[in-house]
Short mmCIF file of the C-alpha atoms (twelve columns), coordinates in Angstrom:
data_MODEL
# 
_entry.id   MODEL 
# 
loop_
_atom_site.group_PDB 
_atom_site.id 
_atom_site.type_symbol 
_atom_site.label_atom_id 
_atom_site.label_alt_id 
_atom_site.label_comp_id 
_atom_site.label_asym_id 
_atom_site.label_seq_id 
_atom_site.Cartn_x 
_atom_site.Cartn_y 
_atom_site.Cartn_z 
_atom_site.pdbx_PDB_model_num 
ATOM 1   C CA . UNK A 1   -166.476 -46.421 -30.008 1 
ATOM 2   C CA . UNK A 2   -163.489 -48.353 -31.362 1 
ATOM 3   C CA . UNK A 3   -161.190 -45.380 -30.810 1 
ATOM 4   C CA . UNK A 4   -162.279 -45.079 -27.170 1 
ATOM 5   C CA . UNK A 5   -162.174 -48.826 -26.555 1 
ATOM 6   C CA . UNK A 6   -158.684 -49.020 -28.016 1 
ATOM 7   C CA . UNK A 7   -157.377 -46.013 -26.073 1 
ATOM 8   C CA . UNK A 8   -158.639 -47.337 -22.735 1 
ATOM 9   C CA . UNK A 9   -157.423 -50.861 -23.551 1 
ATOM 10  C CA . UNK A 10  -153.926 -49.674 -24.398 1 
ATOM 11  C CA . UNK A 11  -153.454 -47.067 -21.682 1 
ATOM 12  C CA . UNK A 12  -155.926 -47.851 -18.917 1 
ATOM 13  C CA . UNK A 13  -158.319 -45.311 -17.483 1 
ATOM 14  C CA . UNK A 14  -155.791 -42.963 -15.873 1 
ATOM 15  C CA . UNK A 15  -153.449 -42.639 -18.856 1 
ATOM 16  C CA . UNK A 16  -156.135 -42.654 -21.582 1 
ATOM 17  C CA . UNK A 17  -156.473 -39.348 -23.397 1 
ATOM 18  C CA . UNK A 18  -159.763 -37.952 -24.647 1 
ATOM 19  C CA . UNK A 19  -157.666 -35.872 -27.074 1 
ATOM 20  C CA . UNK A 20  -156.344 -39.090 -28.624 1 
ATOM 21  C CA . UNK A 21  -159.827 -40.599 -28.704 1 
ATOM 22  C CA . UNK A 22  -161.328 -37.667 -30.639 1 
ATOM 23  C CA . UNK A 23  -158.287 -37.527 -32.924 1 
ATOM 24  C CA . UNK A 24  -158.556 -41.241 -33.805 1 
ATOM 25  C CA . UNK A 25  -162.339 -41.001 -34.146 1 
ATOM 26  C CA . UNK A 26  -162.058 -37.830 -36.270 1 
ATOM 27  C CA . UNK A 27  -164.645 -35.963 -34.232 1 
ATOM 28  C CA . UNK A 28  -164.563 -32.742 -32.264 1 
ATOM 29  C CA . UNK A 29  -163.948 -32.867 -28.532 1 
ATOM 30  C CA . UNK A 30  -167.195 -30.974 -27.969 1 
ATOM 31  C CA . UNK A 31  -169.080 -33.791 -29.675 1 
ATOM 32  C CA . UNK A 32  -167.548 -36.358 -27.320 1 
ATOM 33  C CA . UNK A 33  -168.455 -34.319 -24.269 1 
ATOM 34  C CA . UNK A 34  -171.930 -33.629 -25.627 1 
ATOM 35  C CA . UNK A 35  -172.664 -37.342 -25.158 1 
ATOM 36  C CA . UNK A 36  -170.396 -38.029 -22.194 1 
ATOM 37  C CA . UNK A 37  -169.892 -35.371 -19.538 1 
ATOM 38  C CA . UNK A 38  -166.621 -36.843 -18.285 1 
ATOM 39  C CA . UNK A 39  -163.982 -39.356 -19.283 1 
ATOM 40  C CA . UNK A 40  -165.281 -41.599 -16.502 1 
ATOM 41  C CA . UNK A 41  -168.812 -41.473 -17.957 1 
ATOM 42  C CA . UNK A 42  -167.399 -42.636 -21.284 1 
ATOM 43  C CA . UNK A 43  -165.386 -45.394 -19.609 1 
ATOM 44  C CA . UNK A 44  -168.358 -46.690 -17.633 1 
ATOM 45  C CA . UNK A 45  -170.542 -46.524 -20.731 1 
ATOM 46  C CA . UNK A 46  -168.013 -48.629 -22.656 1 
ATOM 47  C CA . UNK A 47  -167.899 -51.232 -19.900 1 
ATOM 48  C CA . UNK A 48  -171.693 -51.480 -19.833 1 
ATOM 49  C CA . UNK A 49  -171.795 -51.576 -23.647 1 
ATOM 50  C CA . UNK A 50  -169.367 -54.506 -23.730 1 
ATOM 51  C CA . UNK A 51  -171.122 -56.431 -20.972 1 
ATOM 52  C CA . UNK A 52  -174.505 -55.975 -22.658 1 
ATOM 53  C CA . UNK A 53  -172.993 -57.148 -25.938 1 
ATOM 54  C CA . UNK A 54  -171.792 -60.317 -24.219 1 
ATOM 55  C CA . UNK A 55  -175.227 -60.855 -22.685 1 
ATOM 56  C CA . UNK A 56  -177.296 -60.054 -25.763 1 
ATOM 57  C CA . UNK A 57  -175.172 -61.445 -28.559 1 
ATOM 58  C CA . UNK A 58  -172.644 -63.927 -27.214 1 
ATOM 59  C CA . UNK A 59  -174.928 -65.757 -24.795 1 
ATOM 60  C CA . UNK A 60  -177.771 -65.752 -27.328 1 
ATOM 61  C CA . UNK A 61  -175.521 -67.472 -29.875 1 
ATOM 62  C CA . UNK A 62  -174.833 -70.392 -27.533 1 
ATOM 63  C CA . UNK A 63  -176.982 -73.380 -28.401 1 
ATOM 64  C CA . UNK A 64  -178.365 -74.271 -24.974 1 
ATOM 65  C CA . UNK A 65  -180.482 -76.966 -26.632 1 
ATOM 66  C CA . UNK A 66  -177.420 -79.073 -27.499 1 
ATOM 67  C CA . UNK A 67  -177.731 -81.918 -24.963 1 
ATOM 68  C CA . UNK A 68  -174.123 -83.141 -25.225 1 
ATOM 69  C CA . UNK A 69  -172.003 -81.136 -22.780 1 
ATOM 70  C CA . UNK A 70  -168.733 -81.659 -24.637 1 
ATOM 71  C CA . UNK A 71  -170.288 -80.883 -28.010 1 
ATOM 72  C CA . UNK A 72  -171.741 -77.719 -26.522 1 
ATOM 73  C CA . UNK A 73  -168.228 -76.779 -25.330 1 
ATOM 74  C CA . UNK A 74  -166.909 -77.191 -28.867 1 
ATOM 75  C CA . UNK A 75  -169.721 -75.026 -30.250 1 
ATOM 76  C CA . UNK A 76  -169.022 -72.364 -27.644 1 
ATOM 77  C CA . UNK A 77  -165.427 -72.109 -28.869 1 
ATOM 78  C CA . UNK A 78  -166.718 -71.468 -32.407 1 
ATOM 79  C CA . UNK A 79  -169.150 -68.838 -31.088 1 
ATOM 80  C CA . UNK A 80  -166.376 -67.236 -29.052 1 
ATOM 81  C CA . UNK A 81  -163.999 -67.052 -32.036 1 
ATOM 82  C CA . UNK A 82  -166.733 -65.547 -34.218 1 
ATOM 83  C CA . UNK A 83  -167.516 -63.035 -31.491 1 
ATOM 84  C CA . UNK A 84  -163.828 -62.128 -31.152 1 
ATOM 85  C CA . UNK A 85  -163.532 -61.581 -34.903 1 
ATOM 86  C CA . UNK A 86  -166.626 -59.334 -35.056 1 
ATOM 87  C CA . UNK A 87  -165.927 -57.246 -31.945 1 
ATOM 88  C CA . UNK A 88  -162.181 -57.335 -31.336 1 
ATOM 89  C CA . UNK A 89  -161.872 -53.897 -29.729 1 
ATOM 90  C CA . UNK A 90  -164.804 -54.454 -27.355 1 
ATOM 91  C CA . UNK A 91  -163.666 -57.929 -26.327 1 
ATOM 92  C CA . UNK A 92  -160.060 -56.884 -25.877 1 
ATOM 93  C CA . UNK A 93  -161.134 -53.851 -23.838 1 
ATOM 94  C CA . UNK A 94  -163.262 -55.845 -21.404 1 
ATOM 95  C CA . UNK A 95  -160.718 -58.683 -21.265 1 
ATOM 96  C CA . UNK A 96  -157.954 -56.212 -20.412 1 
ATOM 97  C CA . UNK A 97  -160.041 -54.770 -17.596 1 
ATOM 98  C CA . UNK A 98  -160.805 -58.224 -16.177 1 
ATOM 99  C CA . UNK A 99  -157.314 -59.667 -16.686 1 
ATOM 100 C CA . UNK A 100 -155.657 -56.659 -15.070 1 
ATOM 101 C CA . UNK A 101 -158.246 -56.584 -12.278 1 
ATOM 102 C CA . UNK A 102 -159.156 -52.947 -13.009 1 
ATOM 103 C CA . UNK A 103 -162.628 -53.313 -11.567 1 
ATOM 104 C CA . UNK A 104 -164.428 -51.955 -8.546  1 
ATOM 105 C CA . UNK A 105 -166.898 -53.791 -6.310  1 
ATOM 106 C CA . UNK A 106 -169.963 -52.824 -8.392  1 
ATOM 107 C CA . UNK A 107 -168.349 -54.045 -11.582 1 
ATOM 108 C CA . UNK A 108 -167.174 -57.256 -9.891  1 
ATOM 109 C CA . UNK A 109 -170.777 -57.861 -8.884  1 
ATOM 110 C CA . UNK A 110 -172.015 -57.161 -12.430 1 
ATOM 111 C CA . UNK A 111 -169.413 -59.514 -13.910 1 
ATOM 112 C CA . UNK A 112 -170.245 -62.197 -11.332 1 
ATOM 113 C CA . UNK A 113 -173.911 -61.968 -12.387 1 
ATOM 114 C CA . UNK A 114 -172.840 -62.244 -16.010 1 
ATOM 115 C CA . UNK A 115 -170.785 -65.354 -15.196 1 
ATOM 116 C CA . UNK A 116 -173.844 -66.812 -13.470 1 
ATOM 117 C CA . UNK A 117 -175.980 -66.223 -16.564 1 
ATOM 118 C CA . UNK A 118 -173.270 -67.781 -18.713 1 
ATOM 119 C CA . UNK A 119 -172.938 -70.735 -16.343 1 
ATOM 120 C CA . UNK A 120 -176.658 -71.472 -16.630 1 
ATOM 121 C CA . UNK A 121 -176.499 -71.192 -20.417 1 
ATOM 122 C CA . UNK A 122 -173.420 -73.389 -20.707 1 
ATOM 123 C CA . UNK A 123 -174.176 -76.072 -18.137 1 
ATOM 124 C CA . UNK A 124 -177.988 -76.178 -18.124 1 
ATOM 125 C CA . UNK A 125 -180.121 -78.857 -19.791 1 
ATOM 126 C CA . UNK A 126 -177.385 -81.457 -20.206 1 
ATOM 127 C CA . UNK A 127 -178.221 -85.046 -21.160 1 
ATOM 128 C CA . UNK A 128 -176.293 -87.223 -18.734 1 
ATOM 129 C CA . UNK A 129 -176.912 -90.420 -20.719 1 
ATOM 130 C CA . UNK A 130 -173.768 -89.675 -22.779 1 
ATOM 131 C CA . UNK A 131 -171.670 -90.585 -19.744 1 
ATOM 132 C CA . UNK A 132 -170.311 -94.097 -19.240 1 
ATOM 133 C CA . UNK A 133 -172.493 -96.614 -17.419 1 
ATOM 134 C CA . UNK A 134 -171.860 -96.878 -13.675 1 
ATOM 135 C CA . UNK A 135 -170.054 -93.536 -13.539 1 
ATOM 136 C CA . UNK A 136 -170.990 -91.032 -10.865 1 
ATOM 137 C CA . UNK A 137 -172.277 -88.511 -13.394 1 
ATOM 138 C CA . UNK A 138 -172.323 -85.549 -11.037 1 
ATOM 139 C CA . UNK A 139 -168.688 -86.090 -10.100 1 
ATOM 140 C CA . UNK A 140 -167.717 -86.547 -13.754 1 
ATOM 141 C CA . UNK A 141 -169.633 -83.386 -14.637 1 
ATOM 142 C CA . UNK A 142 -167.806 -81.516 -11.872 1 
ATOM 143 C CA . UNK A 143 -164.426 -82.779 -13.101 1 
ATOM 144 C CA . UNK A 144 -165.239 -81.560 -16.630 1 
ATOM 145 C CA . UNK A 145 -166.457 -78.200 -15.350 1 
ATOM 146 C CA . UNK A 146 -163.420 -77.770 -13.085 1 
ATOM 147 C CA . UNK A 147 -161.092 -78.719 -15.935 1 
ATOM 148 C CA . UNK A 148 -162.650 -76.132 -18.236 1 
ATOM 149 C CA . UNK A 149 -162.587 -73.454 -15.528 1 
ATOM 150 C CA . UNK A 150 -158.988 -74.362 -14.716 1 
ATOM 151 C CA . UNK A 151 -158.041 -74.078 -18.376 1 
ATOM 152 C CA . UNK A 152 -159.759 -70.690 -18.539 1 
ATOM 153 C CA . UNK A 153 -157.833 -69.502 -15.480 1 
ATOM 154 C CA . UNK A 154 -154.588 -70.799 -16.971 1 
ATOM 155 C CA . UNK A 155 -155.287 -68.873 -20.180 1 
ATOM 156 C CA . UNK A 156 -156.007 -65.720 -18.176 1 
ATOM 157 C CA . UNK A 157 -152.664 -66.147 -16.440 1 
ATOM 158 C CA . UNK A 158 -150.826 -66.734 -19.726 1 
ATOM 159 C CA . UNK A 159 -152.500 -63.842 -21.529 1 
ATOM 160 C CA . UNK A 160 -152.269 -61.253 -18.765 1 
ATOM 161 C CA . UNK A 161 -150.444 -58.167 -19.996 1 
ATOM 162 C CA . UNK A 162 -150.392 -59.258 -23.645 1 
ATOM 163 C CA . UNK A 163 -151.883 -57.333 -26.571 1 
ATOM 164 C CA . UNK A 164 -154.962 -59.458 -27.173 1 
ATOM 165 C CA . UNK A 165 -155.817 -57.776 -30.477 1 
ATOM 166 C CA . UNK A 166 -152.633 -59.111 -32.100 1 
ATOM 167 C CA . UNK A 167 -153.081 -62.689 -30.933 1 
ATOM 168 C CA . UNK A 168 -153.717 -65.717 -33.078 1 
ATOM 169 C CA . UNK A 169 -156.179 -67.831 -31.121 1 
ATOM 170 C CA . UNK A 170 -155.973 -70.912 -33.370 1 
ATOM 171 C CA . UNK A 171 -153.443 -72.713 -31.178 1 
ATOM 172 C CA . UNK A 172 -155.582 -72.099 -28.070 1 
ATOM 173 C CA . UNK A 173 -158.671 -73.431 -29.855 1 
ATOM 174 C CA . UNK A 174 -156.780 -76.548 -30.959 1 
ATOM 175 C CA . UNK A 175 -155.429 -77.052 -27.432 1 
ATOM 176 C CA . UNK A 176 -158.924 -76.703 -25.956 1 
ATOM 177 C CA . UNK A 177 -160.408 -79.148 -28.475 1 
ATOM 178 C CA . UNK A 178 -157.660 -81.643 -27.619 1 
ATOM 179 C CA . UNK A 179 -158.719 -81.433 -23.965 1 
ATOM 180 C CA . UNK A 180 -162.380 -81.900 -24.952 1 
ATOM 181 C CA . UNK A 181 -161.447 -85.053 -26.890 1 
ATOM 182 C CA . UNK A 182 -159.540 -86.422 -23.896 1 
ATOM 183 C CA . UNK A 183 -162.550 -85.770 -21.653 1 
ATOM 184 C CA . UNK A 184 -164.838 -87.476 -24.192 1 
ATOM 185 C CA . UNK A 185 -162.621 -90.589 -24.053 1 
ATOM 186 C CA . UNK A 186 -162.484 -90.568 -20.253 1 
ATOM 187 C CA . UNK A 187 -166.114 -89.869 -19.414 1 
ATOM 188 C CA . UNK A 188 -168.345 -90.805 -22.380 1 
ATOM 189 C CA . UNK A 189 -169.557 -94.148 -23.704 1 
# 
């Protein structure tokens, strides 16, 4: 799995070589094609594998019972870093596909549904009493959400085309936590 994920991540679908995959995995080519009839079948399997991993492991690790929105955001960063450390090849593979927009309409739809599930997990069941008195809570909530989404889009722009497996994410985590602290000062009691 790691050999295939890495090969597709580094070279994209067209340039990826099943010969290199079996060589790195130390298996026979017949064994690969016993399970996957074509390179495309393998590629689509890997995408589905990664998306299911995000759904079943990443989203399940998010504490949706934490009522404090900003505290939940901090916890999500910890979950995300743990997830990245446990599944670097899978995360980097799917991130490369998304960042380089190597997705068709069906996959865009699948990813949009995944984002929707994540959105509900991240932003559901929030206790709005943490917000300052007299504040329009829905507008404050929207500003926080838009800020986080904007930061995510900025990171995607900055990271596009980079080797994600070699990155040190500590500075990005610190930067994100700094933004969370600013938002806590602006919007919370």
